Short mmCIF file of C-alpha atoms and ligand atoms in Angstrom, two decimals:
data_model
loop_
_atom_site.label_atom_id
_atom_site.label_comp_id
_atom_site.label_asym_id
_atom_site.label_seq_id
_atom_site.Cartn_x
_atom_site.Cartn_y
_atom_site.Cartn_z
CA MET A 19 -20.47 46.67 -56.27
CA THR A 20 -22.23 43.25 -56.18
CA THR A 21 -21.26 40.22 -58.13
CA ASP A 22 -21.99 36.53 -57.92
CA LYS A 23 -18.76 35.45 -59.54
CA VAL A 24 -15.28 36.64 -59.25
CA ASP A 25 -13.00 35.93 -62.29
CA TRP A 26 -9.80 35.01 -60.48
CA LYS A 27 -6.52 34.80 -62.40
CA THR A 28 -3.49 33.05 -61.03
CA ASN A 29 -0.02 34.46 -61.06
CA GLU A 30 1.68 32.30 -63.73
CA LYS A 31 5.09 33.32 -62.45
CA LEU A 32 4.72 31.52 -59.27
CA ALA A 33 5.16 27.68 -58.94
CA VAL A 34 1.83 26.09 -58.60
CA GLY A 35 2.78 22.40 -58.35
CA LYS A 36 2.55 20.10 -55.40
CA GLY A 37 4.54 21.08 -52.40
CA ALA A 38 4.59 23.84 -49.89
CA THR A 39 4.12 26.72 -52.26
CA THR A 40 1.75 29.55 -51.62
CA GLN A 41 -0.44 30.24 -54.64
CA GLU A 42 -1.74 33.80 -55.46
CA PHE A 43 -4.85 34.78 -57.37
CA PHE A 44 -5.84 38.26 -58.64
CA ALA A 45 -9.09 39.74 -59.88
CA THR A 46 -10.65 43.11 -60.67
CA VAL A 47 -14.26 43.78 -59.92
CA GLY A 48 -15.26 47.28 -60.93
CA LEU A 49 -12.70 49.59 -59.28
CA ASN A 50 -11.82 46.98 -56.72
CA LYS A 51 -8.53 45.01 -56.91
CA LEU A 52 -8.80 41.66 -55.21
CA GLN A 53 -5.94 39.44 -54.20
CA THR A 54 -5.86 36.08 -52.37
CA ASP A 55 -3.09 33.77 -51.38
CA VAL A 56 -3.70 30.19 -50.36
CA ALA A 57 -1.28 27.70 -48.87
CA PRO A 58 -1.45 23.76 -49.15
CA TRP A 59 -2.03 23.48 -45.42
CA GLY A 60 -5.30 25.47 -45.61
CA GLU A 61 -4.28 28.94 -44.70
CA GLY A 62 -5.15 32.02 -46.83
CA HIS A 63 -5.54 35.70 -47.06
CA LEU A 64 -7.96 37.96 -48.91
CA LYS A 65 -6.96 41.58 -49.65
CA ILE A 66 -9.15 44.11 -51.27
CA ASN A 67 -7.45 47.31 -52.58
CA GLY A 68 -4.38 46.35 -50.54
CA ARG A 69 -6.23 46.00 -47.27
CA GLU A 70 -6.54 42.51 -45.54
CA ILE A 71 -10.26 41.56 -45.32
CA ALA A 72 -9.88 38.07 -44.16
CA HIS A 73 -7.40 35.53 -42.91
CA ILE A 74 -8.29 31.79 -42.55
CA ASP A 75 -6.21 29.02 -41.23
CA GLY A 76 -8.51 26.17 -40.58
CA ALA A 77 -9.40 24.98 -44.11
CA LYS A 78 -8.68 21.34 -45.03
CA ASP A 79 -6.42 22.27 -47.89
CA ARG A 80 -5.54 24.94 -50.48
CA ARG A 81 -8.65 24.33 -52.52
CA GLN A 82 -11.01 24.69 -49.60
CA ALA A 83 -9.19 27.78 -48.44
CA PHE A 84 -9.57 29.30 -51.89
CA ARG A 85 -13.34 28.43 -52.04
CA ASP A 86 -13.91 30.09 -48.64
CA LEU A 87 -12.01 33.22 -49.54
CA ASP A 88 -13.91 33.46 -52.85
CA LYS A 89 -17.21 33.33 -50.96
CA MET A 90 -15.99 35.97 -48.57
CA ALA A 91 -14.92 38.24 -51.44
CA ILE A 92 -18.46 37.99 -53.01
CA ARG A 93 -20.09 38.76 -49.59
CA TYR A 94 -17.82 41.68 -48.93
CA LEU A 95 -18.39 43.24 -52.38
CA ALA A 96 -22.10 42.93 -51.79
CA GLY A 97 -21.69 45.08 -48.74
CA LEU A 98 -22.42 42.07 -46.41
CA ALA A 99 -20.65 41.54 -43.17
CA LEU A 100 -18.25 38.66 -42.98
CA LYS A 101 -20.41 36.72 -40.40
CA PRO A 102 -18.50 34.98 -37.62
CA ASP A 103 -19.56 31.73 -39.10
CA ASP A 104 -17.77 32.60 -42.30
CA LYS A 105 -14.61 31.92 -40.27
CA ARG A 106 -13.95 28.30 -39.79
CA LYS A 107 -13.67 26.83 -36.37
CA PRO A 108 -10.07 27.15 -35.48
CA SER A 109 -8.14 23.92 -36.15
CA MET A 110 -6.67 21.96 -33.21
CA ILE A 111 -3.74 21.27 -35.33
CA PRO A 112 -1.20 24.19 -35.00
CA PRO A 113 -0.53 25.88 -38.39
CA VAL A 114 3.09 25.07 -39.18
CA LYS A 115 4.31 26.13 -42.54
CA ALA A 116 7.41 23.89 -42.72
CA LYS A 117 5.92 20.46 -43.67
CA LEU A 118 9.21 18.78 -42.51
CA LEU A 119 7.64 15.35 -42.14
CA GLU A 120 5.53 15.40 -45.47
CA GLY A 121 5.48 11.95 -46.88
CA LYS A 122 6.00 10.10 -43.64
CA ARG A 123 3.30 7.74 -42.22
CA GLY A 124 3.13 6.61 -38.63
CA LEU A 125 1.19 4.89 -35.88
CA ILE A 126 0.30 6.62 -32.68
CA VAL A 127 -0.90 4.52 -29.86
CA GLY A 128 -2.10 5.96 -26.51
CA ILE A 129 -4.59 8.71 -27.27
CA ALA A 130 -7.27 8.63 -24.59
CA ASN A 131 -8.39 12.21 -24.66
CA GLU A 132 -7.18 15.76 -25.33
CA SER A 133 -4.75 15.67 -22.39
CA SER A 134 -2.94 12.58 -23.58
CA ILE A 135 0.77 12.95 -24.31
CA ALA A 136 -0.03 10.79 -27.49
CA TRP A 137 -2.37 13.50 -28.67
CA GLY A 138 0.30 16.15 -28.24
CA CYS A 139 2.53 13.97 -30.40
CA ALA A 140 -0.13 13.29 -32.97
CA LYS A 141 -0.87 16.98 -33.37
CA ALA A 142 2.83 17.75 -33.87
CA PHE A 143 3.36 15.07 -36.46
CA ARG A 144 0.31 16.12 -38.32
CA ALA A 145 1.24 19.78 -38.22
CA PHE A 146 4.64 18.90 -39.77
CA GLY A 147 2.82 17.07 -42.56
CA ALA A 148 2.95 13.47 -41.52
CA GLU A 149 0.03 11.12 -41.97
CA VAL A 150 -1.01 9.27 -38.86
CA ALA A 151 -2.91 6.08 -37.92
CA VAL A 152 -4.44 6.06 -34.52
CA THR A 153 -5.89 3.52 -32.09
CA TYR A 154 -8.40 3.72 -29.20
CA LEU A 155 -8.53 1.33 -26.23
CA ASN A 156 -12.13 0.12 -26.51
CA ASP A 157 -15.74 1.19 -27.30
CA LYS A 158 -15.78 3.43 -24.22
CA ALA A 159 -12.68 5.32 -25.42
CA LYS A 160 -13.86 5.49 -29.01
CA LYS A 161 -16.17 8.42 -28.50
CA TYR A 162 -13.31 10.54 -27.10
CA VAL A 163 -10.79 9.45 -29.61
CA GLU A 164 -12.77 9.60 -32.84
CA PRO A 165 -13.32 13.31 -32.97
CA LEU A 166 -9.52 13.83 -32.48
CA ALA A 167 -8.84 11.22 -35.21
CA ARG A 168 -11.04 13.34 -37.50
CA GLU A 169 -8.96 16.38 -36.60
CA LEU A 170 -5.87 14.49 -37.60
CA GLU A 171 -7.63 13.24 -40.78
CA ALA A 172 -6.36 9.76 -39.86
CA SER A 173 -7.25 7.32 -42.50
CA ILE A 174 -6.71 4.30 -40.12
CA VAL A 175 -8.46 4.36 -36.77
CA MET A 176 -8.62 1.04 -35.04
CA PRO A 177 -9.27 -0.55 -31.54
CA LEU A 178 -6.18 -1.63 -29.70
CA ASP A 179 -6.24 -3.10 -26.21
CA VAL A 180 -2.83 -4.85 -25.94
CA ASN A 181 -4.47 -7.37 -23.66
CA GLU A 182 -6.63 -8.63 -26.35
CA PRO A 183 -4.94 -11.29 -28.40
CA GLY A 184 -4.54 -10.43 -32.09
CA GLN A 185 -5.50 -6.72 -31.93
CA MET A 186 -1.99 -5.37 -32.24
CA GLU A 187 -1.21 -7.69 -35.07
CA ALA A 188 -4.37 -6.50 -36.85
CA VAL A 189 -3.33 -2.87 -36.60
CA PHE A 190 0.04 -3.66 -38.22
CA GLN A 191 -1.59 -5.88 -40.82
CA ARG A 192 -3.95 -3.08 -41.91
CA ILE A 193 -0.96 -0.57 -42.10
CA SER A 194 0.91 -3.08 -44.24
CA LYS A 195 -2.05 -3.50 -46.52
CA GLU A 196 -3.08 0.21 -46.89
CA TRP A 197 0.38 1.88 -46.58
CA GLY A 198 2.84 -0.87 -47.34
CA LYS A 199 5.37 0.92 -45.04
CA LEU A 200 5.73 2.71 -41.78
CA ASP A 201 8.06 5.64 -40.83
CA PHE A 202 7.31 5.97 -37.20
CA VAL A 203 5.60 4.44 -34.17
CA VAL A 204 4.69 6.36 -31.03
CA HIS A 205 4.07 3.99 -28.16
CA SER A 206 2.49 6.03 -25.28
CA ILE A 207 0.76 3.56 -23.06
CA ALA A 208 1.36 2.32 -19.51
CA PHE A 209 -0.66 0.39 -17.01
CA SER A 210 -0.30 -0.97 -13.48
CA PRO A 211 -3.06 -2.64 -11.41
CA LYS A 212 -3.90 -0.23 -8.56
CA ASP A 213 -2.70 -2.45 -5.70
CA ALA A 214 0.66 -3.02 -7.43
CA LEU A 215 1.11 0.68 -8.21
CA HIS A 216 0.08 1.90 -4.81
CA GLY A 217 2.06 -0.57 -2.78
CA ARG A 218 5.79 -0.88 -2.02
CA VAL A 219 7.94 -2.51 -4.64
CA VAL A 220 9.04 -5.01 -2.00
CA ASP A 221 5.45 -6.27 -1.73
CA VAL A 222 4.47 -6.49 -5.30
CA SER A 223 2.65 -9.63 -6.41
CA ARG A 224 3.82 -11.66 -9.30
CA ASP A 225 0.66 -10.91 -11.11
CA GLY A 226 0.95 -7.17 -10.41
CA PHE A 227 4.55 -7.10 -11.62
CA LEU A 228 3.84 -9.08 -14.84
CA LYS A 229 0.89 -7.01 -15.85
CA THR A 230 2.75 -3.78 -15.25
CA LEU A 231 5.82 -4.92 -17.26
CA ASP A 232 3.66 -6.59 -19.88
CA VAL A 233 1.63 -3.50 -20.84
CA SER A 234 4.22 -0.84 -20.07
CA CYS A 235 7.37 -2.52 -21.47
CA TRP A 236 6.87 -5.72 -23.48
CA THR A 237 4.19 -4.09 -25.83
CA PHE A 238 6.91 -1.64 -26.96
CA ILE A 239 9.20 -4.48 -27.81
CA ARG A 240 6.33 -6.20 -29.67
CA MET A 241 5.48 -3.14 -31.55
CA ALA A 242 9.13 -2.76 -32.66
CA HIS A 243 8.90 -6.50 -33.84
CA LEU A 244 5.85 -5.76 -35.92
CA ALA A 245 7.14 -2.43 -37.22
CA GLU A 246 10.52 -3.86 -38.37
CA PRO A 247 9.34 -5.46 -41.62
CA LEU A 248 7.49 -2.27 -42.59
CA MET A 249 10.44 -0.10 -41.98
CA ARG A 250 12.42 -1.24 -44.98
CA LYS A 251 13.78 2.24 -45.62
CA GLY A 252 14.41 3.01 -41.92
CA GLY A 253 12.04 4.60 -39.35
CA THR A 254 11.79 5.73 -35.79
CA LEU A 255 10.22 4.12 -32.77
CA PHE A 256 9.26 6.22 -29.68
CA THR A 257 8.18 5.30 -26.18
CA MET A 258 7.29 7.51 -23.21
CA THR A 259 9.25 7.08 -20.04
CA TYR A 260 9.71 8.79 -16.76
CA TYR A 261 12.47 10.03 -14.35
CA GLY A 262 11.20 7.60 -11.77
CA SER A 263 13.11 4.93 -13.70
CA GLN A 264 16.52 6.53 -12.63
CA MET A 265 15.53 7.88 -9.22
CA VAL A 266 13.19 6.77 -6.45
CA VAL A 267 10.27 9.07 -6.87
CA LYS A 268 7.78 8.94 -4.15
CA ASN A 269 4.59 6.97 -5.27
CA TYR A 270 6.04 5.92 -8.58
CA ASN A 271 6.81 2.44 -7.18
CA ILE A 272 6.52 -0.48 -9.56
CA MET A 273 6.10 1.86 -12.57
CA GLY A 274 9.72 3.06 -12.00
CA VAL A 275 10.91 -0.59 -12.41
CA ALA A 276 8.91 -0.90 -15.62
CA LYS A 277 10.19 2.39 -16.99
CA ALA A 278 13.79 1.18 -16.14
CA ALA A 279 13.15 -1.93 -18.26
CA LEU A 280 11.63 0.22 -20.87
CA GLU A 281 14.59 2.41 -21.16
CA CYS A 282 16.91 -0.52 -21.29
CA SER A 283 14.73 -2.15 -24.01
CA VAL A 284 15.19 1.14 -26.03
CA ARG A 285 18.92 0.68 -25.94
CA TYR A 286 18.94 -2.99 -27.06
CA LEU A 287 16.37 -2.29 -29.82
CA ALA A 288 18.42 0.75 -30.99
CA ALA A 289 21.50 -1.52 -31.26
CA GLU A 290 19.63 -4.37 -33.03
CA LEU A 291 17.68 -2.16 -35.48
CA GLY A 292 20.22 0.58 -36.05
CA PRO A 293 21.87 -1.22 -38.95
CA LYS A 294 18.49 -1.13 -40.77
CA GLY A 295 18.19 2.69 -40.27
CA ILE A 296 15.67 2.17 -37.60
CA ARG A 297 16.22 4.55 -34.56
CA VAL A 298 14.65 4.06 -31.12
CA HIS A 299 14.02 6.77 -28.55
CA ALA A 300 12.69 7.05 -25.03
CA ILE A 301 11.18 10.38 -24.37
CA SER A 302 11.09 11.33 -20.69
CA PRO A 303 8.56 14.17 -20.15
CA GLY A 304 8.24 16.05 -16.82
CA PRO A 305 4.98 15.42 -14.90
CA LEU A 306 1.75 16.21 -16.88
CA ALA A 307 -1.72 16.07 -15.53
CA THR A 308 -3.20 13.30 -17.69
CA ARG A 309 -5.55 10.48 -16.86
CA ALA A 310 -2.69 7.98 -16.31
CA ALA A 311 -1.15 10.51 -13.94
CA SER A 312 -4.28 10.79 -11.88
CA GLY A 313 -3.60 7.16 -10.76
CA ILE A 314 -0.50 8.41 -8.87
CA PRO A 315 -1.08 9.56 -5.37
CA GLU A 316 -0.03 13.14 -4.45
CA PHE A 317 0.52 13.97 -8.08
CA ASP A 318 -0.08 17.64 -7.45
CA ALA A 319 2.96 17.71 -5.13
CA LEU A 320 5.02 16.27 -7.99
CA LEU A 321 3.82 19.10 -10.33
CA ASP A 322 4.66 21.68 -7.72
CA LYS A 323 8.12 20.26 -7.12
CA ALA A 324 8.76 20.13 -10.86
CA ARG A 325 7.65 23.65 -11.45
CA ALA A 326 9.80 25.02 -8.63
CA LYS A 327 13.00 22.96 -9.19
CA ALA A 328 13.28 22.73 -13.06
CA PRO A 329 15.84 25.24 -14.47
CA ALA A 330 13.18 26.32 -16.85
CA ARG A 331 10.81 27.03 -13.86
CA SER A 332 7.99 25.77 -15.94
CA LEU A 333 5.83 22.67 -16.39
CA VAL A 334 5.99 20.96 -19.82
CA SER A 335 2.93 20.74 -21.99
CA ILE A 336 1.92 17.86 -24.22
CA ASP A 337 2.75 20.13 -27.14
CA ASP A 338 6.38 20.57 -25.92
CA VAL A 339 6.65 16.75 -25.79
CA GLY A 340 5.05 16.35 -29.19
CA VAL A 341 7.28 18.81 -31.04
CA ALA A 342 10.49 17.31 -29.52
CA THR A 343 9.34 13.82 -30.46
CA ALA A 344 8.38 14.99 -34.08
CA PHE A 345 11.85 16.44 -34.42
CA LEU A 346 13.54 13.16 -33.72
CA ALA A 347 11.51 11.57 -36.58
CA HIS A 348 12.98 13.99 -39.03
CA ASP A 349 15.98 12.88 -41.19
CA ALA A 350 17.98 15.65 -39.62
CA ALA A 351 18.07 13.46 -36.40
CA ARG A 352 19.25 10.43 -38.29
CA LEU A 353 22.31 9.82 -36.17
CA ILE A 354 20.44 10.21 -32.79
CA THR A 355 19.38 6.86 -31.37
CA GLY A 356 19.12 4.75 -28.30
CA ALA A 357 18.94 7.64 -25.72
CA THR A 358 16.39 8.92 -23.32
CA LEU A 359 15.52 12.41 -24.21
CA TYR A 360 14.26 14.44 -21.25
CA VAL A 361 11.58 16.96 -22.00
CA ASP A 362 11.31 18.36 -18.45
CA GLY A 363 12.66 21.83 -18.32
CA GLY A 364 16.03 20.46 -17.16
CA TYR A 365 14.63 18.95 -13.92
CA HIS A 366 16.71 15.84 -14.20
CA ILE A 367 20.08 17.67 -13.97
CA ILE A 368 19.26 19.34 -10.66
CA ASP A 369 20.11 17.71 -7.29
N1 LIG B 25 1.67 12.12 -17.44
C1 LIG B 25 2.87 12.12 -16.91
O1 LIG B 25 3.26 12.79 -16.05
C2 LIG B 25 3.86 11.25 -17.65
C3 LIG B 25 5.27 11.53 -17.47
C4 LIG B 25 6.11 10.74 -18.21
C5 LIG B 25 5.81 9.70 -18.87
N2 LIG B 25 4.42 9.45 -19.00
C6 LIG B 25 4.09 8.29 -19.85
O2 LIG B 25 3.40 8.67 -21.03
C7 LIG B 25 2.58 7.64 -21.43
C8 LIG B 25 1.27 8.16 -21.81
O3 LIG B 25 0.54 8.53 -20.62
P1 LIG B 25 -0.25 9.88 -20.50
O4 LIG B 25 0.23 10.53 -19.27
O5 LIG B 25 -0.43 10.57 -21.74
O6 LIG B 25 -1.79 9.33 -19.95
P2 LIG B 25 -3.13 8.85 -20.70
O7 LIG B 25 -3.98 8.22 -19.82
O8 LIG B 25 -3.57 9.95 -21.60
O9 LIG B 25 -2.47 7.73 -21.77
C9 LIG B 25 -2.28 6.40 -21.32
C10 LIG B 25 -2.77 5.50 -22.41
O10 LIG B 25 -2.42 4.18 -22.09
C11 LIG B 25 -3.45 3.49 -22.73
N3 LIG B 25 -3.54 2.05 -22.29
C12 LIG B 25 -3.56 1.66 -20.98
N4 LIG B 25 -3.77 0.26 -20.97
C13 LIG B 25 -3.77 -0.11 -22.32
C14 LIG B 25 -4.02 -1.30 -22.94
N5 LIG B 25 -4.24 -2.46 -22.22
N6 LIG B 25 -4.02 -1.36 -24.23
C15 LIG B 25 -3.80 -0.28 -25.00
N7 LIG B 25 -3.71 1.04 -24.46
C16 LIG B 25 -3.69 1.03 -23.12
C17 LIG B 25 -4.72 4.28 -22.42
O11 LIG B 25 -5.90 3.85 -23.20
C18 LIG B 25 -4.22 5.66 -22.63
O12 LIG B 25 -4.52 6.05 -24.02
C19 LIG B 25 2.65 6.50 -20.41
O13 LIG B 25 3.60 5.52 -20.82
C20 LIG B 25 3.12 7.30 -19.18
O14 LIG B 25 3.72 6.44 -18.21
C21 LIG B 25 3.56 10.21 -18.35
#
């Protein structure tokens, strides 16, 4: 039975308005009963005579999912195979049905590549329905970040090197102009000059100390300052820290000092901004093999120790960190603020 058009009818009884409703369509072609359902996040199914013929989950939205399934139905009825290229490239954003952060908009700073903790966060925020703006360090980083920004459907993608005067302000100005508000910021950057990071704390130069604290701590305070006027209805600020702030971790050195200052900043910012409904969190992931981590000597030993000692007997992934962070941006977490949340399989509670 070939046809070049399927006359789909919708199920009037189902809600079809905006929101997370799945919409169903039915058609009869000859003796074949066709049924599709499509969800707003781009997932859909095609059934013919009760048997599932296709399932897609990488479409941009409900309309695109519907168009793809319609084409597949026509091909199937014509006796043509559903070619592998009829199935879309799987999305990098996990399919999550509960769009718990729909309507929220946030800035994510610190994506360098697909291993970045910031990328894990961006994926989770997007999967839960939030809209994100992202930044890249410089032209060299742009080619790695741009494809990820496209996956995120980020409408704002801007350069941000916190050492370049005016770039941070420009990012917040653009957000103010285009969005007029901001619901969350993820600060996931850190830097220390090699000789400062690799040396003893007792030997650190003034310049090494200032550069480390400037990029790794002060920039978070500055982002909070710039975000405050855009968070008129409240919001959530996140920064990434590490256990080396609390305990002397071999090779973490001056970065431990910076992270201690960062965690302390989180407490002061939480106290100052709390009355405005702005919550502030430090997220403390267990060790993850990222580019920043590659600057820490003997990092593999740190990974082995974490895997062996953590109660969960497992290393964390950037997705684990992302989902935990996204949860804290939800209104359900409205009375949680000022703390350091460990996403480390419980490592920090073990002697
Ligand atoms: N990887 C780990 O084991 C681990 C564990 C706990 C906490 N963290 C923290 O997580 C955060 C993210 O690091 P990551 O591990 O994802 O590594 P990463 O290399 O993927 O990310 C670090 C980011 O910092 C950015 N950055 C550095 N200097 C900058 C500057 N001058 N201006 C703007 N951006 C700059 C880089 O461009 C990069 O995007 C850091 O704060 C890090 O200390 C990492």
